[in-house]
Structures are given as C-alpha cells and as structure tokens.
Amino acid sequence: MYFVDRSVAVIKPKQPFADWLNGVPDNDMELSLDSLRADCTVILIPEFDEPEEGVSHIDDIAQRLFEMELATWYEDKSLWPTDRSLKTFWEWFDVEIHSMVIDTVDDELENTPLDD
C-alpha cells in the first residue's frame, strides 16, 4: 500500500440536482436522491493542511465540476440549468473532503485527460 500525495473530494448531489434531473423533458425515469447519492463522483485534489484549503480548491473548480456532473447525465447543454454559479453549485451539491488517500494497487496509475 502507498500513500498518495493528494486529498479526495466526494461530490454528492442534493435535492435541487435530483429535481432538475427528474424534470428534464427527455428523462423517462424517476431517480431518488438516495439512488443518486449511492455512487458519487470522487476527485483527487491537492493535499492540504486545513480543510478550508480543500474547500477553496473546490470553489476554484466548481464551474467545471458542475458542468461535469450535468454532462454525466445530459451532454445537450440546452437542457442544463442556466444558473451554474458558485452559490448554485453549493446549493446543488454536498462535498466531502478527506485528507488521506491510500493506493492499495501495485500497478502504475493511468492519467487520462477529461475532454473539456
């Protein structure tokens, strides 16, 4: 096992995200908040000494995270909410930040850039 020089953030949808998703005209399934929160996005963030540093990093990338979460469900941006401000991000998502990351796999990590 190996310590990883990163912290981790778990992005968890809140009710406004579920309401948006269930209100999209093309959506033919009703998803509960519990089901949306059962398997969430986890991102690596820089190591930090204070939890506030992790929150500050999330603030810096919140718009990209917001759009990534929306695109996970619908790539058609016309279906996305128009207000994707930092305030709305925090209204739509809980973020858990954890300082310790341990890699239990001996294989090399692969980094593949996300398409922007």
PDB file of C-alpha atoms in Angstrom:
ATOM      1  CA  MET A   1       0.000   0.000   0.000  1.00  0.00           C
ATOM      2  CA  TYR A   2       1.124   3.516  -0.784  1.00  0.00           C
ATOM      3  CA  PHE A   3       0.262   6.965   0.493  1.00  0.00           C
ATOM      4  CA  VAL A   4      -0.845   9.208  -2.364  1.00  0.00           C
ATOM      5  CA  ASP A   5       0.134  12.875  -2.327  1.00  0.00           C
ATOM      6  CA  ARG A   6      -3.451  14.007  -2.841  1.00  0.00           C
ATOM      7  CA  SER A   7      -6.608  14.512  -0.865  1.00  0.00           C
ATOM      8  CA  VAL A   8     -10.015  13.465  -2.115  1.00  0.00           C
ATOM      9  CA  ALA A   9     -13.396  15.138  -2.519  1.00  0.00           C
ATOM     10  CA  VAL A  10     -16.682  13.286  -2.904  1.00  0.00           C
ATOM     11  CA  ILE A  11     -19.294  15.246  -4.889  1.00  0.00           C
ATOM     12  CA  LYS A  12     -22.798  14.327  -3.682  1.00  0.00           C
ATOM     13  CA  PRO A  13     -25.956  15.611  -5.376  1.00  0.00           C
ATOM     14  CA  LYS A  14     -28.573  17.370  -3.272  1.00  0.00           C
ATOM     15  CA  GLN A  15     -32.315  17.666  -3.875  1.00  0.00           C
ATOM     16  CA  PRO A  16     -32.128  20.553  -6.393  1.00  0.00           C
ATOM     17  CA  PHE A  17     -29.951  18.379  -8.658  1.00  0.00           C
ATOM     18  CA  ALA A  18     -32.427  15.495  -8.374  1.00  0.00           C
ATOM     19  CA  ASP A  19     -35.306  17.884  -9.103  1.00  0.00           C
ATOM     20  CA  TRP A  20     -33.537  19.184 -12.235  1.00  0.00           C
ATOM     21  CA  LEU A  21     -32.672  15.698 -13.432  1.00  0.00           C
ATOM     22  CA  ASN A  22     -36.185  14.372 -12.900  1.00  0.00           C
ATOM     23  CA  GLY A  23     -37.635  17.452 -14.617  1.00  0.00           C
ATOM     24  CA  VAL A  24     -35.630  17.170 -17.842  1.00  0.00           C
ATOM     25  CA  PRO A  25     -38.170  16.545 -20.650  1.00  0.00           C
ATOM     26  CA  ASP A  26     -36.176  13.668 -22.183  1.00  0.00           C
ATOM     27  CA  ASN A  27     -35.870  11.843 -18.851  1.00  0.00           C
ATOM     28  CA  ASP A  28     -38.004   8.706 -18.773  1.00  0.00           C
ATOM     29  CA  MET A  29     -37.004   7.516 -15.291  1.00  0.00           C
ATOM     30  CA  GLU A  30     -37.592   8.914 -11.821  1.00  0.00           C
ATOM     31  CA  LEU A  31     -34.417   8.839  -9.738  1.00  0.00           C
ATOM     32  CA  SER A  32     -34.442   9.268  -5.979  1.00  0.00           C
ATOM     33  CA  LEU A  33     -31.903  11.397  -4.171  1.00  0.00           C
ATOM     34  CA  ASP A  34     -30.738   8.295  -2.296  1.00  0.00           C
ATOM     35  CA  SER A  35     -30.017   6.481  -5.555  1.00  0.00           C
ATOM     36  CA  LEU A  36     -28.096   9.495  -6.905  1.00  0.00           C
ATOM     37  CA  ARG A  37     -26.019   9.689  -3.723  1.00  0.00           C
ATOM     38  CA  ALA A  38     -25.258   5.954  -3.656  1.00  0.00           C
ATOM     39  CA  ASP A  39     -22.484   6.146  -6.276  1.00  0.00           C
ATOM     40  CA  CYS A  40     -20.930   9.600  -6.398  1.00  0.00           C
ATOM     41  CA  THR A  41     -18.087  11.243  -8.238  1.00  0.00           C
ATOM     42  CA  VAL A  42     -14.783  11.213  -6.364  1.00  0.00           C
ATOM     43  CA  ILE A  43     -11.996  13.562  -7.385  1.00  0.00           C
ATOM     44  CA  LEU A  44      -8.404  13.909  -6.311  1.00  0.00           C
ATOM     45  CA  ILE A  45      -7.424  17.353  -5.081  1.00  0.00           C
ATOM     46  CA  PRO A  46      -4.128  18.764  -3.812  1.00  0.00           C
ATOM     47  CA  GLU A  47      -3.011  17.790  -0.329  1.00  0.00           C
ATOM     48  CA  PHE A  48      -3.967  20.335   2.291  1.00  0.00           C
ATOM     49  CA  ASP A  49      -3.130  21.203   5.884  1.00  0.00           C
ATOM     50  CA  GLU A  50      -6.520  22.696   6.700  1.00  0.00           C
ATOM     51  CA  PRO A  51      -9.922  21.517   5.382  1.00  0.00           C
ATOM     52  CA  GLU A  52     -10.668  25.080   4.284  1.00  0.00           C
ATOM     53  CA  GLU A  53      -7.889  24.744   1.689  1.00  0.00           C
ATOM     54  CA  GLY A  54      -9.762  21.807   0.141  1.00  0.00           C
ATOM     55  CA  VAL A  55     -12.986  23.819   0.089  1.00  0.00           C
ATOM     56  CA  SER A  56     -11.148  26.736  -1.527  1.00  0.00           C
ATOM     57  CA  HIS A  57      -9.868  24.421  -4.254  1.00  0.00           C
ATOM     58  CA  ILE A  58     -13.420  23.168  -4.875  1.00  0.00           C
ATOM     59  CA  ASP A  59     -14.568  26.791  -5.132  1.00  0.00           C
ATOM     60  CA  ASP A  60     -11.884  27.378  -7.776  1.00  0.00           C
ATOM     61  CA  ILE A  61     -13.062  24.468  -9.947  1.00  0.00           C
ATOM     62  CA  ALA A  62     -16.770  24.491  -9.058  1.00  0.00           C
ATOM     63  CA  GLN A  63     -17.991  25.533 -12.501  1.00  0.00           C
ATOM     64  CA  ARG A  64     -16.072  22.700 -14.189  1.00  0.00           C
ATOM     65  CA  LEU A  65     -17.348  20.233 -11.579  1.00  0.00           C
ATOM     66  CA  PHE A  66     -20.918  21.479 -12.017  1.00  0.00           C
ATOM     67  CA  GLU A  67     -20.730  21.077 -15.794  1.00  0.00           C
ATOM     68  CA  MET A  68     -19.073  17.666 -15.464  1.00  0.00           C
ATOM     69  CA  GLU A  69     -21.899  16.448 -13.223  1.00  0.00           C
ATOM     70  CA  LEU A  70     -24.552  17.780 -15.621  1.00  0.00           C
ATOM     71  CA  ALA A  71     -22.779  16.269 -18.644  1.00  0.00           C
ATOM     72  CA  THR A  72     -22.734  12.898 -16.922  1.00  0.00           C
ATOM     73  CA  TRP A  73     -26.490  12.849 -17.464  1.00  0.00           C
ATOM     74  CA  TYR A  74     -27.051  15.120 -20.478  1.00  0.00           C
ATOM     75  CA  GLU A  75     -24.459  16.375 -22.956  1.00  0.00           C
ATOM     76  CA  ASP A  76     -27.024  18.714 -24.547  1.00  0.00           C
ATOM     77  CA  LYS A  77     -26.208  21.993 -22.797  1.00  0.00           C
ATOM     78  CA  SER A  78     -29.605  23.426 -23.709  1.00  0.00           C
ATOM     79  CA  LEU A  79     -31.063  21.094 -21.061  1.00  0.00           C
ATOM     80  CA  TRP A  80     -28.723  22.379 -18.356  1.00  0.00           C
ATOM     81  CA  PRO A  81     -29.802  24.990 -15.814  1.00  0.00           C
ATOM     82  CA  THR A  82     -28.679  28.466 -16.815  1.00  0.00           C
ATOM     83  CA  ASP A  83     -27.568  29.408 -13.297  1.00  0.00           C
ATOM     84  CA  ARG A  84     -24.368  27.479 -12.694  1.00  0.00           C
ATOM     85  CA  SER A  85     -22.873  29.961 -10.258  1.00  0.00           C
ATOM     86  CA  LEU A  86     -20.721  29.045  -7.271  1.00  0.00           C
ATOM     87  CA  LYS A  87     -23.684  29.697  -4.985  1.00  0.00           C
ATOM     88  CA  THR A  88     -25.861  27.321  -7.021  1.00  0.00           C
ATOM     89  CA  PHE A  89     -23.118  24.680  -7.039  1.00  0.00           C
ATOM     90  CA  TRP A  90     -23.120  24.620  -3.229  1.00  0.00           C
ATOM     91  CA  GLU A  91     -26.942  24.546  -3.202  1.00  0.00           C
ATOM     92  CA  TRP A  92     -26.946  21.549  -5.554  1.00  0.00           C
ATOM     93  CA  PHE A  93     -24.031  19.547  -4.128  1.00  0.00           C
ATOM     94  CA  ASP A  94     -22.546  18.433  -0.839  1.00  0.00           C
ATOM     95  CA  VAL A  95     -18.796  17.949  -0.927  1.00  0.00           C
ATOM     96  CA  GLU A  96     -16.993  15.667   1.497  1.00  0.00           C
ATOM     97  CA  ILE A  97     -13.263  16.300   1.709  1.00  0.00           C
ATOM     98  CA  HIS A  98     -10.902  13.659   3.039  1.00  0.00           C
ATOM     99  CA  SER A  99      -7.212  14.214   3.632  1.00  0.00           C
ATOM    100  CA  MET A 100      -5.815  10.689   3.425  1.00  0.00           C
ATOM    101  CA  VAL A 101      -5.640   8.698   0.191  1.00  0.00           C
ATOM    102  CA  ILE A 102      -4.030   5.274   0.086  1.00  0.00           C
ATOM    103  CA  ASP A 103      -3.426   3.279  -3.070  1.00  0.00           C
ATOM    104  CA  THR A 104      -3.800  -0.473  -2.457  1.00  0.00           C
ATOM    105  CA  VAL A 105      -2.840  -1.477  -6.010  1.00  0.00           C
ATOM    106  CA  ASP A 106       0.751  -2.114  -7.067  1.00  0.00           C
ATOM    107  CA  ASP A 107       0.102  -1.147 -10.714  1.00  0.00           C
ATOM    108  CA  GLU A 108       1.030   2.256 -12.095  1.00  0.00           C
ATOM    109  CA  LEU A 109      -1.702   4.890 -12.126  1.00  0.00           C
ATOM    110  CA  GLU A 110      -3.009   5.957 -15.516  1.00  0.00           C
ATOM    111  CA  ASN A 111      -3.950   9.568 -16.108  1.00  0.00           C
ATOM    112  CA  THR A 112      -6.280  10.246 -18.993  1.00  0.00           C
ATOM    113  CA  PRO A 113      -7.366  13.876 -19.516  1.00  0.00           C
ATOM    114  CA  LEU A 114     -11.085  14.600 -19.493  1.00  0.00           C
ATOM    115  CA  ASP A 115     -12.437  16.236 -22.614  1.00  0.00           C
ATOM    116  CA  ASP A 116     -13.300  19.853 -21.833  1.00  0.00           C
TER     117      ASP A 116
END
